[in-house]
C-alpha cells in the first residue's frame, strides 16, 4: 500500500523524476530527492532491517542519520544509511545483518537464546575448554560485523580542499542562520554549514505548519543565501573539532579542511527514545522522524497513531499527523497537559483524547506495531493493573532531547545538567567557541533567534579583541522539554536503551551492579553507545540508568568522551585524491601493446604478467617455464641505480652495508644488505666496483629513493669525500635470463662473455648493438642471466632486438609475478614481503651477510651483536605435497601451534619446476627448530599441514650458476 501524500509545501522530492530501484529482490519506484528509507516507506515497506544481536525486526526511527538498524548493502558499498542516503536510479540493495532474507532471517532464533546472552557474556564464556575456542571464534566472527566488503569495488577518489573564514557557524537552523546573518552584518567573513542538503533545520519540518514561522523562514533563507559575507555549504558535515578551530567538513565531493578564527555551534538537539517493552518495533519512531517524513518526503508514516510525549513538541507532532490524514487515537502525556501551550489547546479543541500522567507500558505486534498498552505513570513506573490498549500502527515518541554537543566536548567545553529543562546545557566554553539555539536551551522560535544574535555578537566582539561577557543563559526556556525518567520497567524485558547493540534496561542495571559503575567502564563492558550511532539515542538514558543505580546525580555520573568523527566518514573522503607519483619505464608502451597487465611497484607501473586477466595463473606458469627451459626477458628499469665516486667511496659503502665493500675486486659485484641502527633489514641490492674510487649500487624498486637519501646523509654525517649520482631515471635496465642467454647476446656485444673472463657476479662495460651498456651477472631468478643497464633512449631498440633475435630460442617477456616465483624457488627473500618492520638478518636466515667478527663497524652492528643470541623466530622454507588439491594457504595466513599463533606465511606459490606449492614462513622458536610439520589456518578455518624443508628449493647445488654465500670478510 502506497503512503505518498499530496505535495507538501517544503518537500525535497522531485515528482517529475522517477527512480526505479531494487530491494531484497523486489522492484520499487521512488522520486529523486527521496532517501532510500522514505522511498521504501512510501511503498509500504516498513521492515527495513534486523537488529545487531538478536536480529529483531527494525524500521525507521529518526531519519536523521541515526537509524543504524536500517543499513543497506549494495554491490560495492556496505552499511549504507538509508535514512539519509539519496535514492538513485538503478540501485540494487539488500538488508545488512541478515542470514537468508530480511523477511525470513534464519538468525532471528538467536532472540530465543537471549537468556543465555546476558550483558558481557563474551567476556565470561567460550574460553573454557580451550580446545573449543576455535569453534566459538569462527562462529562469533561469522555472526559479528555489519555488511560485506567487495574487494572489487570501483575506485572513487575525492579531493580535499582548504577553507578559511572569520567565523564558522555549524548548523543552519533558525539560530544558526540568525547567527550567521548577524555576524555577516558586522563585517565578518562567515561560513554556514549544515549536514542536510537544504538549510532550514527544524523550521522546515517541526514548524512547517506554523503560520508565524513562515515569514521568519523565508526572510532568513533569502538574506543568508544572498549576503556577500556568507558562504553556505549545505550537505556538509562538521565531523570533528581540532586545535585552533580546524574543522573538517565532509561533503559529497570530499573534505573541506576549514580553518576558522571562531566557531558558533548551532547543532541543535537529538530526540531521545522512551524505554518500554518492544520500543524497537517497526512503527515506533521519534516524533521528529515522522515530521521529517511528512515535510521532506511527503510520506504518510502510518494510518492510526498514538503519541507518547513529555513536552509541547509532542502535541505539535500530533497536529502534523492529523493534517497528514493520520488518525490520532490518543496522546499519552507522561506529565500534565497544563502548561504545554497553544498546541495542546489546539489538540484539545479537536477532541483528541489526552491521557495525562500515563506512559506506554508495552508495544505489541509481530514484526510490526499493532497496539500499545498504556498505563498510569507515577514518574518512575507504570501501574499495569490499570492498563488500556490502543490498536495503532504508529507510535511517536517525544519525551526529551539530548544536545548535539560532541563538537563542544571535543573543543574542551563543559556541560552541566539543568533541572529546569532536564537537559545537559553548555556551562563553560573555550575561547573562540560559542553556542546557541536548542543546543543551548533556547526552544521557542523567538528564543532561538535571539540566542543566535547573542552568540554572533559575542563572537564578533571576541574576534575584534573587545571584552566579552558570556550570557549563555540569557534566552533559555523556563519549561522542561525532556522527562527526567522516560524509562518504564517491564518484567519480561525487551525494553531497549540502545537499539544499536540490543541493550536492555536490565543489561545496564546488571553491569552497574557487577562493579562497572563508572560511565566509561559501563560503556566498555556493556557496549552502550559503541554502535554505529555512537550513542546518539542511547547515552542520555544510559547516564540516567547509571545515576539511578549508583544514587548519584547526572553531573556526578558524567558522560562518555566524545571523539571525532561525529558521523561515520567514508575512507575515500579521508584518503582524498591520490597524490602518489606514478612513474613509467621507457618500455611501458611496449608492455601495454603486448598484453601486459600492469601493477604498482612502489611509485612505478610494472608488468604483472603478459596475457588476459582470466589466464593469469597459466600465463605466469608459462613465463616461469620459459626462463627455466629457454629464455626470458624482464624490464627491471625500476631498480635504484646509484653511482658512488670519490676517495672515500669504499668507506661510505662499508659503513652503510653489512658486508665489506671496499675490498670488492674490479669488475665484480657483491650482495649488499642494509639494516638500520636497530638491526632491522631495510633494503638489499648489489654493489659493483667499476674503478678504484667508483662503485655502482643498485637498490630495490620501493626503496630506491630512501637508499639514495641514506647514502647522502651518511656522506654529510661522516664527513666523507664522496660524490653521489642518482641514475635511476636516466638508465634503463633489463634482465635476460635462461639457458640460452649467453648464446643470444654473444654476437651482439663486444664484451667477452666466457666464464673465465666474465664469471658469475661479474660486472663489465662495453657495447650491445652499438649502445654503451653495463652487464652484470646476477642470479636472482636462478638461471644464467645478464642484467643490462643502458641509457633510457636506447632501451626500446635493445629490447626489440633481443626479442626478435631470441625468437629462435623461445624467448618470452616475463613479469613481476613470474620473477617472484623464480626467486622463491631459489629461496631469495623480498625485503618488505618476507621481512617486516622488525626482521633482522638472523631471523631472515642470512647470518652469512653479517660479518660480526671480521668487520670492525657498520650501521646496525651493535644491535645485531645483541640480536644474534636473541633470535626468537626464523624464516623457514616449506612445501605442500605433490598433487595437493585442498584449500590453498595464502600469504599472511597464520601458523598455529597448540592453539596459539606461531608465525605467518610470507611467500607461497606453485612451482612448475618442482610440481608443487612452495613457500617461506616466519616461524616462532622453538617451532622453527623442530622437525615436525607446521600447521597453517586457511580462510575456511581448517588447519593445513606444511612440510618444512631447506632452501633453496631449486638447484640447491648451484649447478646452473656458481654462487658462494659464505661470510665475506
mmCIF file with all atom_site columns, N, CA, C and O in Angstrom, residues 419-442:
data_model
loop_
_atom_site.group_PDB
_atom_site.id
_atom_site.type_symbol
_atom_site.label_atom_id
_atom_site.label_alt_id
_atom_site.label_comp_id
_atom_site.label_asym_id
_atom_site.label_entity_id
_atom_site.label_seq_id
_atom_site.pdbx_PDB_ins_code
_atom_site.Cartn_x
_atom_site.Cartn_y
_atom_site.Cartn_z
_atom_site.occupancy
_atom_site.B_iso_or_equiv
_atom_site.pdbx_formal_charge
_atom_site.auth_seq_id
_atom_site.auth_comp_id
_atom_site.auth_asym_id
_atom_site.auth_atom_id
_atom_site.pdbx_PDB_model_num
ATOM 1  N N  . UNK A 1 419 ? 18.188 21.347 35.670 1.00 0.00 ? 419 UNK A N  1
ATOM 2  C CA . UNK A 1 419 ? 16.976 20.696 36.172 1.00 0.00 ? 419 UNK A CA 1
ATOM 3  C C  . UNK A 1 419 ? 15.706 21.403 35.725 1.00 0.00 ? 419 UNK A C  1
ATOM 4  O O  . UNK A 1 419 ? 14.618 20.852 35.846 1.00 0.00 ? 419 UNK A O  1
ATOM 5  N N  . UNK A 1 420 ? 15.840 22.609 35.207 1.00 0.00 ? 420 UNK A N  1
ATOM 6  C CA . UNK A 1 420 ? 14.661 23.295 34.679 1.00 0.00 ? 420 UNK A CA 1
ATOM 7  C C  . UNK A 1 420 ? 14.251 22.690 33.348 1.00 0.00 ? 420 UNK A C  1
ATOM 8  O O  . UNK A 1 420 ? 13.085 22.366 33.122 1.00 0.00 ? 420 UNK A O  1
ATOM 9  N N  . UNK A 1 421 ? 15.219 22.529 32.462 1.00 0.00 ? 421 UNK A N  1
ATOM 10 C CA . UNK A 1 421 ? 14.924 21.947 31.162 1.00 0.00 ? 421 UNK A CA 1
ATOM 11 C C  . UNK A 1 421 ? 15.114 20.447 31.136 1.00 0.00 ? 421 UNK A C  1
ATOM 12 O O  . UNK A 1 421 ? 14.767 19.795 30.153 1.00 0.00 ? 421 UNK A O  1
ATOM 13 N N  . UNK A 1 422 ? 15.687 19.865 32.219 1.00 0.00 ? 422 UNK A N  1
ATOM 14 C CA . UNK A 1 422 ? 16.005 18.432 32.272 1.00 0.00 ? 422 UNK A CA 1
ATOM 15 C C  . UNK A 1 422 ? 16.886 18.031 31.082 1.00 0.00 ? 422 UNK A C  1
ATOM 16 O O  . UNK A 1 422 ? 16.661 17.026 30.401 1.00 0.00 ? 422 UNK A O  1
ATOM 17 N N  . UNK A 1 423 ? 17.934 18.835 30.866 1.00 0.00 ? 423 UNK A N  1
ATOM 18 C CA . UNK A 1 423 ? 18.811 18.633 29.710 1.00 0.00 ? 423 UNK A CA 1
ATOM 19 C C  . UNK A 1 423 ? 20.222 19.101 30.053 1.00 0.00 ? 423 UNK A C  1
ATOM 20 O O  . UNK A 1 423 ? 20.410 20.028 30.843 1.00 0.00 ? 423 UNK A O  1
ATOM 21 N N  . UNK A 1 424 ? 21.217 18.476 29.464 1.00 0.00 ? 424 UNK A N  1
ATOM 22 C CA . UNK A 1 424 ? 22.587 18.953 29.570 1.00 0.00 ? 424 UNK A CA 1
ATOM 23 C C  . UNK A 1 424 ? 22.747 20.210 28.729 1.00 0.00 ? 424 UNK A C  1
ATOM 24 O O  . UNK A 1 424 ? 22.341 20.250 27.561 1.00 0.00 ? 424 UNK A O  1
ATOM 25 N N  . UNK A 1 425 ? 23.329 21.263 29.337 1.00 0.00 ? 425 UNK A N  1
ATOM 26 C CA . UNK A 1 425 ? 23.497 22.535 28.656 1.00 0.00 ? 425 UNK A CA 1
ATOM 27 C C  . UNK A 1 425 ? 24.930 23.029 28.804 1.00 0.00 ? 425 UNK A C  1
ATOM 28 O O  . UNK A 1 425 ? 25.607 22.711 29.785 1.00 0.00 ? 425 UNK A O  1
ATOM 29 N N  . UNK A 1 426 ? 25.428 23.814 27.840 1.00 0.00 ? 426 UNK A N  1
ATOM 30 C CA . UNK A 1 426 ? 26.782 24.353 27.950 1.00 0.00 ? 426 UNK A CA 1
ATOM 31 C C  . UNK A 1 426 ? 26.948 25.203 29.211 1.00 0.00 ? 426 UNK A C  1
ATOM 32 O O  . UNK A 1 426 ? 26.101 26.055 29.515 1.00 0.00 ? 426 UNK A O  1
ATOM 33 N N  . UNK A 1 427 ? 28.025 24.950 29.933 1.00 0.00 ? 427 UNK A N  1
ATOM 34 C CA . UNK A 1 427 ? 28.312 25.676 31.158 1.00 0.00 ? 427 UNK A CA 1
ATOM 35 C C  . UNK A 1 427 ? 29.539 26.581 30.971 1.00 0.00 ? 427 UNK A C  1
ATOM 36 O O  . UNK A 1 427 ? 29.519 27.748 31.352 1.00 0.00 ? 427 UNK A O  1
ATOM 37 N N  . UNK A 1 428 ? 30.591 26.011 30.406 1.00 0.00 ? 428 UNK A N  1
ATOM 38 C CA . UNK A 1 428 ? 31.810 26.775 30.135 1.00 0.00 ? 428 UNK A CA 1
ATOM 39 C C  . UNK A 1 428 ? 32.313 26.399 28.748 1.00 0.00 ? 428 UNK A C  1
ATOM 40 O O  . UNK A 1 428 ? 32.365 25.218 28.402 1.00 0.00 ? 428 UNK A O  1
ATOM 41 N N  . UNK A 1 429 ? 32.692 27.435 27.976 1.00 0.00 ? 429 UNK A N  1
ATOM 42 C CA . UNK A 1 429 ? 33.175 27.189 26.622 1.00 0.00 ? 429 UNK A CA 1
ATOM 43 C C  . UNK A 1 429 ? 34.562 27.797 26.454 1.00 0.00 ? 429 UNK A C  1
ATOM 44 O O  . UNK A 1 429 ? 34.860 28.850 27.014 1.00 0.00 ? 429 UNK A O  1
ATOM 45 N N  . UNK A 1 430 ? 35.423 27.160 25.689 1.00 0.00 ? 430 UNK A N  1
ATOM 46 C CA . UNK A 1 430 ? 36.775 27.692 25.471 1.00 0.00 ? 430 UNK A CA 1
ATOM 47 C C  . UNK A 1 430 ? 36.743 28.979 24.651 1.00 0.00 ? 430 UNK A C  1
ATOM 48 O O  . UNK A 1 430 ? 35.722 29.323 24.041 1.00 0.00 ? 430 UNK A O  1
ATOM 49 N N  . UNK A 1 431 ? 37.868 29.652 24.597 1.00 0.00 ? 431 UNK A N  1
ATOM 50 C CA . UNK A 1 431 ? 37.970 30.877 23.813 1.00 0.00 ? 431 UNK A CA 1
ATOM 51 C C  . UNK A 1 431 ? 37.684 30.596 22.346 1.00 0.00 ? 431 UNK A C  1
ATOM 52 O O  . UNK A 1 431 ? 38.180 29.622 21.771 1.00 0.00 ? 431 UNK A O  1
ATOM 53 N N  . UNK A 1 432 ? 36.853 31.429 21.754 1.00 0.00 ? 432 UNK A N  1
ATOM 54 C CA . UNK A 1 432 ? 36.551 31.301 20.340 1.00 0.00 ? 432 UNK A CA 1
ATOM 55 C C  . UNK A 1 432 ? 35.457 30.309 20.027 1.00 0.00 ? 432 UNK A C  1
ATOM 56 O O  . UNK A 1 432 ? 35.136 30.103 18.854 1.00 0.00 ? 432 UNK A O  1
ATOM 57 N N  . UNK A 1 433 ? 34.870 29.682 21.037 1.00 0.00 ? 433 UNK A N  1
ATOM 58 C CA . UNK A 1 433 ? 33.778 28.725 20.841 1.00 0.00 ? 433 UNK A CA 1
ATOM 59 C C  . UNK A 1 433 ? 32.504 29.310 21.450 1.00 0.00 ? 433 UNK A C  1
ATOM 60 O O  . UNK A 1 433 ? 32.501 29.731 22.621 1.00 0.00 ? 433 UNK A O  1
ATOM 61 N N  . UNK A 1 434 ? 31.426 29.298 20.680 1.00 0.00 ? 434 UNK A N  1
ATOM 62 C CA . UNK A 1 434 ? 30.155 29.850 21.136 1.00 0.00 ? 434 UNK A CA 1
ATOM 63 C C  . UNK A 1 434 ? 29.038 28.867 20.780 1.00 0.00 ? 434 UNK A C  1
ATOM 64 O O  . UNK A 1 434 ? 29.182 28.042 19.878 1.00 0.00 ? 434 UNK A O  1
ATOM 65 N N  . UNK A 1 435 ? 27.920 28.952 21.503 1.00 0.00 ? 435 UNK A N  1
ATOM 66 C CA . UNK A 1 435 ? 26.807 28.023 21.299 1.00 0.00 ? 435 UNK A CA 1
ATOM 67 C C  . UNK A 1 435 ? 25.503 28.783 21.340 1.00 0.00 ? 435 UNK A C  1
ATOM 68 O O  . UNK A 1 435 ? 25.368 29.784 22.062 1.00 0.00 ? 435 UNK A O  1
ATOM 69 N N  . UNK A 1 436 ? 24.533 28.284 20.573 1.00 0.00 ? 436 UNK A N  1
ATOM 70 C CA . UNK A 1 436 ? 23.225 28.936 20.582 1.00 0.00 ? 436 UNK A CA 1
ATOM 71 C C  . UNK A 1 436 ? 22.159 27.957 20.126 1.00 0.00 ? 436 UNK A C  1
ATOM 72 O O  . UNK A 1 436 ? 22.448 26.859 19.635 1.00 0.00 ? 436 UNK A O  1
ATOM 73 N N  . UNK A 1 437 ? 20.902 28.356 20.284 1.00 0.00 ? 437 UNK A N  1
ATOM 74 C CA . UNK A 1 437 ? 19.781 27.550 19.838 1.00 0.00 ? 437 UNK A CA 1
ATOM 75 C C  . UNK A 1 437 ? 19.378 26.489 20.836 1.00 0.00 ? 437 UNK A C  1
ATOM 76 O O  . UNK A 1 437 ? 19.661 26.586 22.041 1.00 0.00 ? 437 UNK A O  1
ATOM 77 N N  . UNK A 1 438 ? 18.696 25.464 20.362 1.00 0.00 ? 438 UNK A N  1
ATOM 78 C CA . UNK A 1 438 ? 18.206 24.419 21.256 1.00 0.00 ? 438 UNK A CA 1
ATOM 79 C C  . UNK A 1 438 ? 19.348 23.682 21.950 1.00 0.00 ? 438 UNK A C  1
ATOM 80 O O  . UNK A 1 438 ? 19.175 23.169 23.051 1.00 0.00 ? 438 UNK A O  1
ATOM 81 N N  . UNK A 1 439 ? 20.513 23.610 21.304 1.00 0.00 ? 439 UNK A N  1
ATOM 82 C CA . UNK A 1 439 ? 21.702 23.087 21.969 1.00 0.00 ? 439 UNK A CA 1
ATOM 83 C C  . UNK A 1 439 ? 21.952 23.820 23.273 1.00 0.00 ? 439 UNK A C  1
ATOM 84 O O  . UNK A 1 439 ? 22.400 23.228 24.270 1.00 0.00 ? 439 UNK A O  1
ATOM 85 N N  . UNK A 1 440 ? 21.633 25.111 23.299 1.00 0.00 ? 440 UNK A N  1
ATOM 86 C CA . UNK A 1 440 ? 21.867 25.957 24.474 1.00 0.00 ? 440 UNK A CA 1
ATOM 87 C C  . UNK A 1 440 ? 20.604 26.176 25.289 1.00 0.00 ? 440 UNK A C  1
ATOM 88 O O  . UNK A 1 440 ? 20.571 27.038 26.162 1.00 0.00 ? 440 UNK A O  1
ATOM 89 N N  . UNK A 1 441 ? 19.541 25.419 25.004 1.00 0.00 ? 441 UNK A N  1
ATOM 90 C CA . UNK A 1 441 ? 18.331 25.516 25.822 1.00 0.00 ? 441 UNK A CA 1
ATOM 91 C C  . UNK A 1 441 ? 17.329 26.541 25.363 1.00 0.00 ? 441 UNK A C  1
ATOM 92 O O  . UNK A 1 441 ? 16.340 26.802 26.059 1.00 0.00 ? 441 UNK A O  1
ATOM 93 N N  . UNK A 1 442 ? 17.533 27.147 24.174 1.00 0.00 ? 442 UNK A N  1
ATOM 94 C CA . UNK A 1 442 ? 16.573 28.098 23.623 1.00 0.00 ? 442 UNK A CA 1
ATOM 95 C C  . UNK A 1 442 ? 15.632 27.327 22.703 1.00 0.00 ? 442 UNK A C  1
ATOM 96 O O  . UNK A 1 442 ? 16.045 26.903 21.621 1.00 0.00 ? 442 UNK A O  1
#
